[in-house]
Coordinates of C-alpha atoms and ligand atoms in Angstrom, one line a residue:
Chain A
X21 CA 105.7 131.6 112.7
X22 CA 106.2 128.3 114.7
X23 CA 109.3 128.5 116.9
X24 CA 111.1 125.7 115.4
X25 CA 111.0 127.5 111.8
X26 CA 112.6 130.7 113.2
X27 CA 115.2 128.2 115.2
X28 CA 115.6 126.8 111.7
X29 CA 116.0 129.8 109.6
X30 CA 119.5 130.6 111.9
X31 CA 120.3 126.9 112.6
X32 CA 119.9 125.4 108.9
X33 CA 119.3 128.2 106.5
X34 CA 122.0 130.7 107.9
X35 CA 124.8 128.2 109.7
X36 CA 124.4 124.9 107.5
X37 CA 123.6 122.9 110.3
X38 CA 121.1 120.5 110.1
X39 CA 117.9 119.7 112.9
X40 CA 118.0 117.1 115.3
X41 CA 116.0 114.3 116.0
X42 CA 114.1 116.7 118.3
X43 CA 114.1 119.5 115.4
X44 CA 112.9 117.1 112.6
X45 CA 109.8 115.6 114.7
X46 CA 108.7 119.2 115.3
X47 CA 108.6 119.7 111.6
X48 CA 107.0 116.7 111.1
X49 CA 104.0 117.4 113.5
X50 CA 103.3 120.9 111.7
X51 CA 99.7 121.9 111.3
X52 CA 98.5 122.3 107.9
X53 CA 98.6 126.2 108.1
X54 CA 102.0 126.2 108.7
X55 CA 103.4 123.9 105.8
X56 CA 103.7 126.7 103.4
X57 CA 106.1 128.2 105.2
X58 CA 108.0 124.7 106.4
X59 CA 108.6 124.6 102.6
X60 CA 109.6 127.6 101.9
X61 CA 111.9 127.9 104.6
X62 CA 113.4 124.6 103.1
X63 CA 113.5 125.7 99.5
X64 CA 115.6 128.5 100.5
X65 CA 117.7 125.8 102.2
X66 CA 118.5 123.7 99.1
X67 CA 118.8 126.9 97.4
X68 CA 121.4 128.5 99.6
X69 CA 123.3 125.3 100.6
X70 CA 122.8 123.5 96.9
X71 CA 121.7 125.9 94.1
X72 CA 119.1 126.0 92.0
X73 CA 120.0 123.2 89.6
X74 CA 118.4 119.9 89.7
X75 CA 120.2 116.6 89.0
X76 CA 118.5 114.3 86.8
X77 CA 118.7 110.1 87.0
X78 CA 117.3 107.5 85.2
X79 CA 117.4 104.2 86.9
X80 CA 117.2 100.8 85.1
X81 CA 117.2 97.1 86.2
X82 CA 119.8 95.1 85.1
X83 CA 118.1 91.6 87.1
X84 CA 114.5 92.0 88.0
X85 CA 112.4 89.8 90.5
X86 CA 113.3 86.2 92.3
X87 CA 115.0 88.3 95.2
X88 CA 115.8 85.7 98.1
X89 CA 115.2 88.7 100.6
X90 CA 111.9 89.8 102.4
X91 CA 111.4 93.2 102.6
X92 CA 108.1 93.5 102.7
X93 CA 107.1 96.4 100.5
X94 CA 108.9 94.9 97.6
X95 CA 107.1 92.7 94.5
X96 CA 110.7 91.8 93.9
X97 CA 111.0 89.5 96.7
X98 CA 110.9 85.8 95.7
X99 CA 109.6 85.3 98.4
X100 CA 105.6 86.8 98.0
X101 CA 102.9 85.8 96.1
X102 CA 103.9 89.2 93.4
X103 CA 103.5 88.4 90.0
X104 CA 107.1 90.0 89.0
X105 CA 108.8 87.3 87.4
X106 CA 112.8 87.0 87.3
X107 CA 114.1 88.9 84.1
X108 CA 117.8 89.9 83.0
X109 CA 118.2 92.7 80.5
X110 CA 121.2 92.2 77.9
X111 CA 123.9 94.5 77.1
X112 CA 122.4 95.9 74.1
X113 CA 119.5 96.8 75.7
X114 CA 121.2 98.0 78.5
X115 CA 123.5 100.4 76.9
X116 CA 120.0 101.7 75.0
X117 CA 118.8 102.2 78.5
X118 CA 121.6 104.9 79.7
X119 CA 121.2 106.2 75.9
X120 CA 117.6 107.1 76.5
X121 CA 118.3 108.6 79.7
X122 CA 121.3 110.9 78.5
X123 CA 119.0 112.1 75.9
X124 CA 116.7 113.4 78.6
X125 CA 119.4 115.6 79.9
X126 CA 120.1 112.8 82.4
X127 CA 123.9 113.2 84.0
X128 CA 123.7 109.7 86.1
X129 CA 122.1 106.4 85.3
X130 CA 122.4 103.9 88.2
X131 CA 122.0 99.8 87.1
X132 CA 120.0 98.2 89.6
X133 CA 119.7 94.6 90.4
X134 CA 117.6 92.8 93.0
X135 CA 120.1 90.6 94.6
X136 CA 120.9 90.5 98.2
X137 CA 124.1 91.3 97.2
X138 CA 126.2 90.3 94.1
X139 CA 127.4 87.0 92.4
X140 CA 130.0 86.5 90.1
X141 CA 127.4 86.4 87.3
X142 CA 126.2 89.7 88.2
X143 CA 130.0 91.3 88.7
X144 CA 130.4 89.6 84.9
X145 CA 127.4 91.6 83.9
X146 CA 127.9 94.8 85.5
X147 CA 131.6 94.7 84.3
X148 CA 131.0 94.2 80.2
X149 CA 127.5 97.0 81.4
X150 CA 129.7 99.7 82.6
X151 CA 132.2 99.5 80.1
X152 CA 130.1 99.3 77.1
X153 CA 128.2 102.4 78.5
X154 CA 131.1 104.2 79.2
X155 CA 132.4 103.6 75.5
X156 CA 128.6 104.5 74.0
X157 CA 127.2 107.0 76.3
X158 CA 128.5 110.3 78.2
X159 CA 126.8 109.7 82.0
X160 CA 127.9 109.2 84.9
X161 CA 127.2 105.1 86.0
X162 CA 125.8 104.3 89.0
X163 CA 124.7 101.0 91.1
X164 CA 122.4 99.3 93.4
X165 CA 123.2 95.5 94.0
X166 CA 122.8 95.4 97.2
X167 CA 125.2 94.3 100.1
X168 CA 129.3 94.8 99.5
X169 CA 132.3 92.3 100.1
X170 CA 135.3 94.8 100.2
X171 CA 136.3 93.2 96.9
X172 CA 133.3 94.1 95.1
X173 CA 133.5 97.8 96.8
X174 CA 136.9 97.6 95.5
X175 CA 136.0 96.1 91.7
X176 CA 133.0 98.7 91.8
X177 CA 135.2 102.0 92.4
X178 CA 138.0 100.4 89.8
X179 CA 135.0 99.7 87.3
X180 CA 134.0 103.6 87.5
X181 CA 131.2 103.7 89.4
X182 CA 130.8 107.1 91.0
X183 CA 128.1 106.7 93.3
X184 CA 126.7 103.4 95.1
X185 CA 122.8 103.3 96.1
X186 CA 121.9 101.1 99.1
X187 CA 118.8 102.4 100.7
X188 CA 118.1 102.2 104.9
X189 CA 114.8 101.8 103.9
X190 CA 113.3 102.9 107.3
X191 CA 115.1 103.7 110.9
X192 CA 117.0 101.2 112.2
X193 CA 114.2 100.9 115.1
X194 CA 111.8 99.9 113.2
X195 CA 113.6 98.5 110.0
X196 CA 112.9 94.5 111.8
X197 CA 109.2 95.2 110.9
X198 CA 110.1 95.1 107.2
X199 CA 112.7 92.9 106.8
X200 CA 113.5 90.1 108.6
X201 CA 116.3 88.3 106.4
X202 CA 118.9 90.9 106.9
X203 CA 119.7 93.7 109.5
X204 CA 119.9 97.4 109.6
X205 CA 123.9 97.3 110.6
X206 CA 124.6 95.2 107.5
X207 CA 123.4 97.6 105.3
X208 CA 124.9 100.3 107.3
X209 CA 128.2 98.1 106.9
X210 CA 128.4 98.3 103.1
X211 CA 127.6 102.0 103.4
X212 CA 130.6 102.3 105.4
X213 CA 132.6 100.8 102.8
X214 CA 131.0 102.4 99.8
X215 CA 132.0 105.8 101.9
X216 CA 135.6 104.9 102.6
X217 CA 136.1 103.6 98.9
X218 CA 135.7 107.0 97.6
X219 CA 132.5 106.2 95.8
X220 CA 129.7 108.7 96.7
X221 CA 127.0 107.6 98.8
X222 CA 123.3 107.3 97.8
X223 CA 121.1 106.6 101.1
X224 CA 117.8 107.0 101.5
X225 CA 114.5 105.2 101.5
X226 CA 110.5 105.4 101.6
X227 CA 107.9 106.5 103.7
X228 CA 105.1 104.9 104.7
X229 CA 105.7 101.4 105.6
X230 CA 103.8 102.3 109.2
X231 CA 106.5 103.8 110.5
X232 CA 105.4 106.8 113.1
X233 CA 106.1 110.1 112.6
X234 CA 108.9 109.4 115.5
X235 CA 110.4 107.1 113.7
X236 CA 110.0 109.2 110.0
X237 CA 112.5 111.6 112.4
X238 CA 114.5 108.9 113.6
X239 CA 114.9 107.8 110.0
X240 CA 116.1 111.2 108.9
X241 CA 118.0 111.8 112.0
X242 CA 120.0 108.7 111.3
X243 CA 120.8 109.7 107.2
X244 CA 121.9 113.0 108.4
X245 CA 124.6 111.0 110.9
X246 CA 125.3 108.7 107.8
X247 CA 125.9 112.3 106.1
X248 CA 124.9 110.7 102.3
X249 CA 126.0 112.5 99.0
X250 CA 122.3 112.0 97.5
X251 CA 119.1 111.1 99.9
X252 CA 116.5 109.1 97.2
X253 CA 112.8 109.9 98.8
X254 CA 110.2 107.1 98.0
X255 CA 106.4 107.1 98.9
X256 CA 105.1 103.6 99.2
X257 CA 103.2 102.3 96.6
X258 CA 101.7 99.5 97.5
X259 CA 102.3 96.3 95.5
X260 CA 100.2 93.2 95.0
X261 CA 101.2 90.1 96.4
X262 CA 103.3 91.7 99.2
X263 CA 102.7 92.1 103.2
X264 CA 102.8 95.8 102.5
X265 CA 99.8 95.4 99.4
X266 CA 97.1 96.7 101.5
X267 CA 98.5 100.0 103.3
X268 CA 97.5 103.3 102.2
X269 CA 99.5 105.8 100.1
X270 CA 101.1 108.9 102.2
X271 CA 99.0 111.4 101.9
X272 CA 99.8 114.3 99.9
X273 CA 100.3 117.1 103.2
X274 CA 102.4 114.4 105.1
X275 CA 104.7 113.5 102.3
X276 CA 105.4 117.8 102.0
X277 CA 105.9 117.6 105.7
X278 CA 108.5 115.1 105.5
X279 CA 110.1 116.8 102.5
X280 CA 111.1 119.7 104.0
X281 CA 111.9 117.9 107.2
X282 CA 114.3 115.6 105.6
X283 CA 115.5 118.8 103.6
X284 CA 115.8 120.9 106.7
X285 CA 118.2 117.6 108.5
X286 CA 120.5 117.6 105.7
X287 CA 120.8 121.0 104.4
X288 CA 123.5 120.0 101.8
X289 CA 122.6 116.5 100.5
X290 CA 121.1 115.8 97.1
X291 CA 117.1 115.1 97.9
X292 CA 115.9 112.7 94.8
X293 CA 112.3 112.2 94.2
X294 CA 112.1 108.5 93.9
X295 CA 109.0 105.9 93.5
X296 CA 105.5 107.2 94.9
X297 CA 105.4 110.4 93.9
X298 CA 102.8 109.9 91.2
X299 CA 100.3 108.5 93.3
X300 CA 101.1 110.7 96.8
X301 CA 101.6 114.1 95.3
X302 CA 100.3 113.9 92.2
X303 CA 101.4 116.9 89.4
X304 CA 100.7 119.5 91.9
X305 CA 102.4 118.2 94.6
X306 CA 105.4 116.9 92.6
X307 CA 105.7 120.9 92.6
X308 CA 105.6 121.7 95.5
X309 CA 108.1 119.5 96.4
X310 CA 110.6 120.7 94.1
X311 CA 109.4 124.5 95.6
X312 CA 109.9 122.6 99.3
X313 CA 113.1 121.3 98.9
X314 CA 113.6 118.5 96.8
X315 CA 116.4 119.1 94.3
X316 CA 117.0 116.1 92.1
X317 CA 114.8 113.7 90.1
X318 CA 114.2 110.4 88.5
X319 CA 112.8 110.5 85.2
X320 CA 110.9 108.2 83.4
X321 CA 110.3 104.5 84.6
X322 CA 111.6 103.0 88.0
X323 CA 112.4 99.4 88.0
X324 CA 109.0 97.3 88.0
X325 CA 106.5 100.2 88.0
X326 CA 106.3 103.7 85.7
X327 CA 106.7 107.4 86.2
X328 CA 106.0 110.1 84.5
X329 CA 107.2 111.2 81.1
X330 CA 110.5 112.6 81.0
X331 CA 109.1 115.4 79.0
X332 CA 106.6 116.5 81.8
X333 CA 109.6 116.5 84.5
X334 CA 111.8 118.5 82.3
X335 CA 109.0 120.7 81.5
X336 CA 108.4 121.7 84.8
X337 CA 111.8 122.6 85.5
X338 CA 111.9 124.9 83.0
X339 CA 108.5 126.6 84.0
X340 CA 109.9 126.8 87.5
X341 CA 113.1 128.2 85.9
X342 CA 115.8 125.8 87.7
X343 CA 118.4 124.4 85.4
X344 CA 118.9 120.9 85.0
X345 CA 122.5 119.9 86.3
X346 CA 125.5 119.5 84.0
X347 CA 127.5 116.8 83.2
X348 CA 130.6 119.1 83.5
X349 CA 129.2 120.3 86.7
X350 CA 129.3 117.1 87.9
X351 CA 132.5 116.1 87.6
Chain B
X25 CA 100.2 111.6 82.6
X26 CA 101.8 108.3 80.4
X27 CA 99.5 107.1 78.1
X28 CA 99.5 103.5 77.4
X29 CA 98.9 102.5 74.0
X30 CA 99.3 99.2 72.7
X31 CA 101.1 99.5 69.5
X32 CA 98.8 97.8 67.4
X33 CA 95.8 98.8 68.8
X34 CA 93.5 101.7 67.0
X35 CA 94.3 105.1 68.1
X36 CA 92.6 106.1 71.7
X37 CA 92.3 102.0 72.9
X38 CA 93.6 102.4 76.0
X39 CA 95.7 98.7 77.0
X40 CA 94.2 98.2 79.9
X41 CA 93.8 94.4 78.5
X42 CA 90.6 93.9 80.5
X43 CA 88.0 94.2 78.3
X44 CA 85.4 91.0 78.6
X45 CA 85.8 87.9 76.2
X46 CA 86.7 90.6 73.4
X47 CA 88.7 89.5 70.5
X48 CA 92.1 91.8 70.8
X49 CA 93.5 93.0 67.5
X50 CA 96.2 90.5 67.2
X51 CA 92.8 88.0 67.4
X52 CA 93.7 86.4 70.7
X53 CA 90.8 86.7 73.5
X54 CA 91.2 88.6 76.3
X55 CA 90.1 86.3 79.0
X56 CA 91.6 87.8 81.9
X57 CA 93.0 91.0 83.7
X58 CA 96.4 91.3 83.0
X59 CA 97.1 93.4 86.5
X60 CA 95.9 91.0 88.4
X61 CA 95.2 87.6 86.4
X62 CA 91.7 87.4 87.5
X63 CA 88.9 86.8 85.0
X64 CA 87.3 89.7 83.1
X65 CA 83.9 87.8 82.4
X66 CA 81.9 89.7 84.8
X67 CA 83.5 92.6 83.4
X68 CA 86.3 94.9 83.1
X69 CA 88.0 95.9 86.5
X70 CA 88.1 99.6 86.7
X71 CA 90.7 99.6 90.2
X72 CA 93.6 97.4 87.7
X73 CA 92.9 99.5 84.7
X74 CA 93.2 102.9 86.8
X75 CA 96.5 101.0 88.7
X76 CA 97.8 100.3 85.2
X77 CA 98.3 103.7 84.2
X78 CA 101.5 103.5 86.5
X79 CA 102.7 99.8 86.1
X80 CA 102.9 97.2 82.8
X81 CA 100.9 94.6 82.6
X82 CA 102.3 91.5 84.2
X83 CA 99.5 88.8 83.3
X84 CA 98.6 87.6 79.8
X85 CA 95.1 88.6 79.0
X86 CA 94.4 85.6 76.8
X87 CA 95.9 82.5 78.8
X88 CA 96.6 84.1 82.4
X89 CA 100.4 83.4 82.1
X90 CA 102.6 85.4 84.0
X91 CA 104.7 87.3 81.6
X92 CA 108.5 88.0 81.5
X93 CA 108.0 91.7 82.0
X94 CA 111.3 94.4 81.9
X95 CA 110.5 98.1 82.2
X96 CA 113.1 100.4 81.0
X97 CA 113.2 104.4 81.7
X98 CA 111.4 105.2 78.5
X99 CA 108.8 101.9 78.2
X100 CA 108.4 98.5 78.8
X101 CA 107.9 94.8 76.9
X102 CA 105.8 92.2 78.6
X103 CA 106.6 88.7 76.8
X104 CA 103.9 85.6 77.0
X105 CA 105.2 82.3 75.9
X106 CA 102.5 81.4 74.2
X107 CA 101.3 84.8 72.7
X108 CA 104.1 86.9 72.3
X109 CA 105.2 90.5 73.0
X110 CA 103.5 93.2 74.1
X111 CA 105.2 96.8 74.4
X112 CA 104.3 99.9 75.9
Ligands
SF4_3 S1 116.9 93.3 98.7 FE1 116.1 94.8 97.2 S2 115.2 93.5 95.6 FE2 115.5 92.2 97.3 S3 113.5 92.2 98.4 FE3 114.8 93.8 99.4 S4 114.3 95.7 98.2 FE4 113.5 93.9 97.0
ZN4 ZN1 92.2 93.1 87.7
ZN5 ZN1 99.5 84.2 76.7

C-alpha cells in the first residue's frame, strides 16, 4: 500500500480532513497497480463522510451560443469559428425541461445561460422560469449565468434559487491559458457572494485543458479552500471550431486518478459527474467512478452536446444498490 | 448508448445525415455533413457520424445552413430555415 493511502485512510477517511496540495499530487502520480485501491479508499470516503445516496441533476440551457467570452474549450463562445448558433428556449419549453428531469427522479434542475454574466433580459427570463417551475414542478432550481452584481446575488436567493453554479474551470495558475477575457479572482468574487448570500455553492470544472498533473492538484487544492457544496467534474471534450478542438480526451486511468484525488481533498462535498464522461470513461468507467468516489450525477443531455439515457444512469444505481437522493432529503 | 433516430426515418436508419447525394425521406438531398458542413459527395464521414452519437446535428444536410439547434435533457430540435425541423 503506497504511503500516502495509509496517510489518507486516518487523515480523510477516519478524521474528515481533506489532502493537501502535496497529498492530492501524490494521488495523482499513482501507478496503475495502485488505482484500485486509490478508489476504494475514496469510495469509503464519500461513503463515510456523504452516504450512499446519489443526487441526481438535469441541466438545461435557457440562452445557448453568441457568448462574448473566450474560454477556449467552449463552442459557446461567440467568439470561434463553432457552429453553435445563439438560441433562447421559452417558458413552456422550459418548464417541460425541469418536468422531464423530475420524472427521472431528478431533485435539482439548474438553468444555464452562456452570458458573461446577466442582463435585464435574462433576470426577466429567469424570473417568469423559476416561478413557473416552482408552480408546475417539485425540484429544487438551480443557476449558472455567469458573473454576480450583489443585486442579482440578491434577486437570485429572493427568486429561490438554492444553489448557484460558476465553474473555476482550471487553477487559478493556469486559468490565463484558457481565458483571456476575464480573470480567475472575478469568478472567485461572485463565488464569494453566492456563499455569503446563503445560496449553496456549485464549483468545479474540467480536466484536460493541458493543465499538468501539478496544476490538476492545484485545481483541487484550491476548491477544497473554496470549501463548495457540490464539485461538477468535466472531462474535455473537445469541440469544433474552438482553440481547444484538437486536444485529446483524458484518458480513462487518469480521469479515475483524479476522481478519487478530488474525492480524497474534499471528503464531504457533492462530486457530480459532468460533460466528458461518455467519451473518457466510457460505461465501465462511468462505474468505477461512482465505486471511486463520485456521488452525484447529470442525467440526460448537457447543454450543446448529449449524455446518456437517463434510464441507463438510473439503472446502474440500482445494480450498484445506492439510492437516488430525495427531495425531502434535500431540503 | 442513445440511439439517434430521426423520427421519420425507417426503423434502424441511423441520422447521421451524411449519406452521399441520397434523397432523405422528407425528399430533400442530403448534400452535406451535418457535424461538420462539409460535403458528403466523396462519401459519408465515418469520424462525424461516430462524433454524432454524442452531439445534434448543427448543419443542414441539404443546404449547409447552420441550424438553430437547442438540446434539452431528454432530446433535441435542430431547425433549418429553409427545410424545417429536425428532432432527436
Ligand atoms: S462564459 Fe460560459 S458560455 Fe461564455 S465562453 Fe465561457 S464557458 Fe462558454
Ligand atoms: Zn463531417
Ligand atoms: Zn436547410
Amino acid at each position: 500500500m503506497p504511503e500516502i493511502l495509509d496517510q489518507a485512510r486516518t487523515r480523510v477517511l477516519e478524521n474528515g480532513v481533506g489532502l493537501d496540495e502535496a497529498g492530492i499530487l501524490a494521488v495523482l502520480n499513482l501507478p496503475d497497480e495502485h488505482l484500485p485501491a486509490a478508489l476504494q479508499l475514496a469510495h469509503e470516503v464519500r461513503m463515510r463522510w456523504c452516504g450512499p445516496e446519489v443526487e441526481v441533476e438535469g441541466i438545461v440551457s435557457l440562452k445557448t451560443g453568441g457568448c462574448p467570452e473566450d474560454c477556449h474549450f467552449c463552442s459557446q463562445s461567440g467568439l470561434f469559428t463553432s457552429p453553435v448558433r445563439s438560441v433562447w428556449l421559452d417558458i413552456p419549453a422550459l418548464v417541460e425541461a425541469a418536468k422531464q428531469t423530475a420524472a427521472t427522479g431528478a431533485t435539482e434542475f439548474c438553468i444555464v445561460a452562456a452570458v458573461r454574466g446577466p442582463d435585464a433580459r435574462l433576470m426577466t427570463q429567469m424570473r417568469a422560469g423559476v416561478a413557473a417551475i416552482r408552480e408546475a414542478v417539485d425540484i429544487q432550481v438551480a443557476a449558472s449565468l455567469g458573473m454576480l452584481t450583489q443585486e442579482q446575488v440578491d434577486e437570485l436567493a429572493a427568486m429561490g434559487v438554492h444553489r448557484y453554479n460558476h465553474n473555476l474551470e482550471t487553477c487559478r495558475s493556469y486559468f490565463p491559458n484558457v481565458v483571456t477575457t476575464h480573470s480567475w479572482e472575478e469568478r472567485w468574487e461572485t463565488l464569494r457572494m453566492v456563499r455569503e448570500s446563503g445560496m449553496e455553492v456549485c464549483c468545479g470544472g474540467i480536466l484536460g485543458l493541458g493543465e499538468t498533473v501539478e496544476q490538476r492538484a492545484e485545481f483541487a487544492a484550491q476548491l477544497a479552500e473554496l470549501d463548495p457544496h457540490e464539485v461538477p467534474l468535466n472531462f474535455l471534450n473537445p469541440r469544433p471550431g474552438t482553440p481547444l478542438g484538437d486536444r485529446p480526451v483524458v484518458e480513462g486511468k487518469d480521469a479515475l486518478r483524479a476522481i478519487a484525488a478530488f474525492r480524497l481533498a474534499m471528503p464531504r462535498t457533492i462530486l457530480r459527474y459532468a460533460g466528458g464522461r461518455e467519451l473518457t470513461l466510457g460505461d465501465l468507467g462511468t462505474r468505477d467512478g461512482l465505486l471511486g468516489g463520485i456521488n452525484a450525477v447529470i442525467v440526460g443531455n448537457y447543454l450543446t452536446t448529449l449524455g446518456r439515457p437517463a434510464t441507463d444512469d438510473l439503472q446502474l444505481l440500482t445494480d450498484l444498490k445506492m439510492p437516488v437522493k430525495a427531495l425531502s432529503a434535500t431540503l | 448508448m442513445t440511439k439517434l433516430v430521426r423520427p421519420d426515418a425507417p426503423a434502424g436508419d441511423a441520422d447521421v445525415g451524411n449519406r452521399a447525394g441520397t434523397a432523405d425521406d422528407a425528399g430533400a438531398v442530403t448534400r452535406w455533413c451535418d457535424r461538420c458542413g462539409e460535403s458528403v459527395a466523396a462519401g459519408p464521414h465515418p469520424a462525424c457520424a461516430a462524433a454524432r452519437v454524442w452531439e445534434p446535428p448543427r448543419w443542414c444536410a441539404s443546404c449547409r445552413r447552420r441550424m438553430k439547434v437547442q438540446v434539452v435533457p431528454a432530446g433535441w430540435s435542430a431547425v433549418c430555415v429553409e427545410h424545417g425541423e429536425r428532432r432527436g
